[in-house]
Amino acid sequence: MRRFIERIKQLLSKLSFRTGVIVLASCVVFYILSFAQALLPISAAAKGVLWFVLFGMAKTTQYAGLAIIGVDGWRRVKSWFKRAKE
């Protein structure tokens, strides 16, 4: 199992910084959808299933995006937000 996780990390780290940022942006969309589904006029069971799936996708894309951009990429993203604030 440990080898499998290392191979996935290795594959994700080969992707570009831009891909990582796009995956992290999709994470935000999934978070919004996971909570916005509560406004839909459907049964509580269906809402629970939708929340479970969408929140799971949000977490998956969050961790995948962070694995893609890595530590240096995360510093780049944070510095971009700091510059945008100023």
Backbone as a ProteinNet text record, in pm:
[ID]
protein_1_A
[PRIMARY]
MRRFIERIKQLLSKLSFRTGVIVLASCVVFYILSFAQALLPISAAAKGVLWFVLFGMAKTTQYAGLAIIGVDGWRRVKSWFKRAKE
[TERTIARY]
82.9	0	86.8	194.6	282.6	346.6	383.4	441.9	339.8	216	109.3	92.3	91.3	77.3	197.1	316.4	436.2	431.1	381.7	371.1	269.8	160.1	60.1	119.1	190	255	353.4	427.9	525.7	456.9	346.4	272.7	215	158.4	99.7	205.3	322.4	426.3	482.5	459.5	507	417.6	296.9	205.9	250.4	205.8	251.7	185.3	247	192.8	54.3	38.6	-89.9	-200.4	-168.4	-265.2	-305.3	-209.1	-237.2	-329.2	-308.4	-393.9	-535.7	-549	-681.8	-752.3	-680.8	-740.4	-783	-700.5	-738.9	-860	-871.8	-989.1	-1115.1	-1101.3	-1217.1	-1256.7	-1160.4	-1188.8	-1285.5	-1264.1	-1351.6	-1492.4	-1500.9	-1631.5	-1705.3	-1635.2	-1699.1	-1744.9	-1666.6	-1709.8	-1838.8	-1844.4	-1964.1	-2084.3	-2065.9	-2176.5	-2221.6	-2127	-2163.8	-2256.6	-2242.6	-2330.4	-2451.1	-2438.8	-2549.7	-2659.2	-2626.9	-2728.5	-2838	-2811.6	-2912.3	-3034	-3017.3	-3127.3	-3217	-3175.2	-3254.2	-3380.5	-3488.7	-3614	-3619.8	-3529.5	-3526.2	-3529	-3539.5	-3550.9	-3421.8	-3434.2	-3319	-3216	-3261.5	-3168.6	-3085.3	-3151.2	-3079.9	-2981.8	-3022.2	-2932.1	-2809.6	-2831	-2719.6	-2621.8	-2675.3	-2589.9	-2514.1	-2584.1	-2517.6	-2407.5	-2435.6	-2335.6	-2213.6	-2237.1	-2128.2	-2039.6	-2100.5	-2024.9	-1950.1	-2019.4	-1956.7	-1847.9	-1871.9	-1771	-1649.6	-1674.6	-1564.8	-1481.6	-1548.9	-1476.4	-1396.8	-1452.6	-1381.3	-1252.5	-1261.8	-1143.4	-1041.6	-1089.2	-999.9	-924.5	-996.1	-928.6	-837.7	-873.6	-788.4	-653	-655.7	-531	-452	-521.9	-452.9	-386.9	-457.7	-400.6	-279	-285.8	-170	-53	-81.3	26.4	87.6	7.4	58.7	148.3	102.6	183.1	300.8	290.5	402.3	423.8	530.8	560.8	597.9	684.3	725.9	609.9	526.2	409.3	311.8	297	207.6	260.9	390.8	449.9	422.2	427.4	398	254	161	20	-2.8	57.1	40.4	98.6	213.1	272.5	186.3	121.3	33.3	-85	-142.7	-254.5	-209.6	-89.1	-37.4	-20	31.7	49.8	-84.8	-183.3	-315.5	-383	-354	-410.3	-354.9	-229.2	-161.7	-196.1
-119.7	0	125.3	122.3	238	267.8	161.4	180.8	243.4	201.7	255.1	405	446.4	588.6	667.9	612.4	680.8	695.8	593.4	602.2	708.5	718.9	822.4	961	979	1108.4	1142.8	1042.7	1064.3	1105.3	1038.5	1073.3	1214.3	1250.1	1382.7	1492.7	1465	1568.1	1597.4	1510.7	1534.2	1631.9	1655.5	1748.1	1892.2	1982.3	2121.1	2198.1	2311.1	2401	2449.7	2481.8	2532.1	2427.8	2302.1	2194.8	2187.9	2202.7	2200.7	2313	2430.5	2544.7	2521.3	2461.9	2431.5	2329	2228.2	2126.9	2190.7	2281.1	2349.9	2440.2	2500.2	2582.9	2496.4	2377.4	2287.5	2242.4	2238.5	2206.2	2307.8	2434	2539.7	2522.9	2489.7	2469.3	2353.4	2243.6	2129.2	2162.9	2242.1	2284	2366.4	2458.4	2541.2	2455	2362.9	2275.8	2183.6	2138.8	2045.4	2110.5	2239.9	2307.1	2372	2404.7	2465.4	2364.2	2237.1	2135.7	2132.6	2190.1	2194.2	2277.1	2364	2448.7	2379.3	2262.3	2191.9	2130.8	2128.5	2070.8	1918.9	1845.8	1699.8	1640.5	1509.1	1442.6	1456.4	1437	1447.9	1340	1221.9	1113.8	1149.7	1204.5	1244.9	1358.1	1450.1	1559	1504.1	1404.6	1343.4	1275.3	1204.5	1137.7	1240.9	1345.1	1450.4	1517.9	1547.2	1612.3	1521.8	1394.5	1298.1	1292	1282.1	1271.1	1401.4	1514.8	1642.4	1682	1657.9	1689.8	1597.7	1472.5	1379.9	1423.7	1471	1521.6	1646.4	1731.4	1852.2	1815.1	1720.5	1678.8	1610.8	1528.2	1458.6	1557.5	1654.4	1752.2	1843.6	1869.5	1951.8	1884.4	1758.5	1688.6	1660.9	1631.7	1609	1738.2	1849.4	1977.7	2015.4	1992	2021.9	1931	1805.3	1713.3	1753.9	1807	1847.7	1970.5	2072.5	2195	2183.5	2101.1	2081.5	2199.7	2192.2	2295.3	2427.3	2421.9	2545.8	2612.1	2532.6	2587.1	2650.8	2590.1	2646.7	2781.6	2793.4	2923.5	3026.4	2983.2	3073.5	3123.2	3032.2	3068.7	3165.7	3136.7	3225.1	3363	3369.5	3500.5	3577.7	3507.8	3574.5	3638.4	3566.7	3622.1	3739.7	3733.2	3844.6	3968.2	3949.9	4064.5	4120.7	4035.8	4082.4	4163.2	4132.4	4207.7	4349.3	4363	4494	4588.5
0	0	0	75.8	83.9	-51.7	-125.3	-258.7	-353.4	-341	-425	-402.9	-279	-246.1	-298.1	-284.6	-334.7	-486.9	-556.4	-702.7	-743.9	-670.2	-701.4	-678.7	-567.1	-541.1	-651.6	-696.9	-803	-932.7	-965.3	-1086.5	-1078.5	-963.5	-948.1	-951.5	-897	-893.8	-1032.2	-1128.7	-1265.5	-1341.2	-1289.4	-1355.5	-1331.2	-1416.6	-1409.8	-1295.9	-1263.4	-1160.8	-1200.5	-1327.4	-1376.7	-1357.9	-1383.2	-1361.6	-1215	-1125.6	-982.8	-940.8	-997.3	-964.6	-1015.6	-1133.4	-1187.4	-1100.1	-1053	-965.4	-833.3	-779.1	-655.6	-676.6	-793	-822.4	-830.7	-886.7	-891.8	-751.7	-660.3	-521.5	-462.5	-488.8	-438.4	-495	-622.8	-686.2	-619	-591.3	-526.8	-385.4	-313	-178.7	-186.8	-279.8	-295.3	-331	-424.2	-464.5	-351.9	-269.4	-163.3	-60.9	-40.5	54.1	-14.9	-142.4	-215.7	-244.8	-247.4	-275.2	-168.5	-51.7	54.3	13.6	-84.8	-131	-232.7	-280.1	-380.9	-318.3	-393.2	-339.8	-360.8	-296.2	-306.7	-166.2	-159.3	-29	51.9	180.3	269.7	239.8	202.1	168.9	45.3	-55.7	-177.1	-146.9	-59.8	-20.7	51	136.6	207.7	113.9	14.7	-83.2	-165.1	-210.8	-288	-206.7	-81.2	2.9	18.6	44.1	61.8	-62.6	-179.3	-304.3	-334.2	-324.5	-359.1	-259.3	-130.8	-30.9	-46.8	-80.4	-107.1	-226.9	-331.4	-448.5	-413.4	-327	-285.9	-212.1	-119.8	-45.1	-135.7	-227.8	-319.9	-407.2	-463.8	-548.8	-467.4	-343	-257.3	-235.4	-194.7	-167.2	-294.9	-403.8	-531.1	-579.7	-568	-610.1	-528.9	-398.8	-314.3	-346.6	-379	-416.6	-550.2	-639.9	-771	-758.5	-687	-682.8	-587.1	-485	-393.3	-300.9	-224.4	-124.3	-190.7	-290.7	-356.9	-430.2	-491	-558.7	-461.4	-344.9	-243.4	-196.9	-183.2	-147.3	-256.1	-381.7	-492.8	-486.9	-459.3	-451.4	-336	-219.6	-104.3	-130.8	-195.5	-224.5	-324.3	-416.1	-511.1	-439.2	-340.7	-264.9	-178.4	-123.4	-42.2	-127.7	-249.8	-339.8	-383.4	-401.9	-444.1	-334.4	-207.2	-95.1	-87.4	-119.9	-106.2	-214.9
[MASK]
++++++++++++++++++++++++++++++++++++++++++++++++++++++++++++++++++++++++++++++++++++++

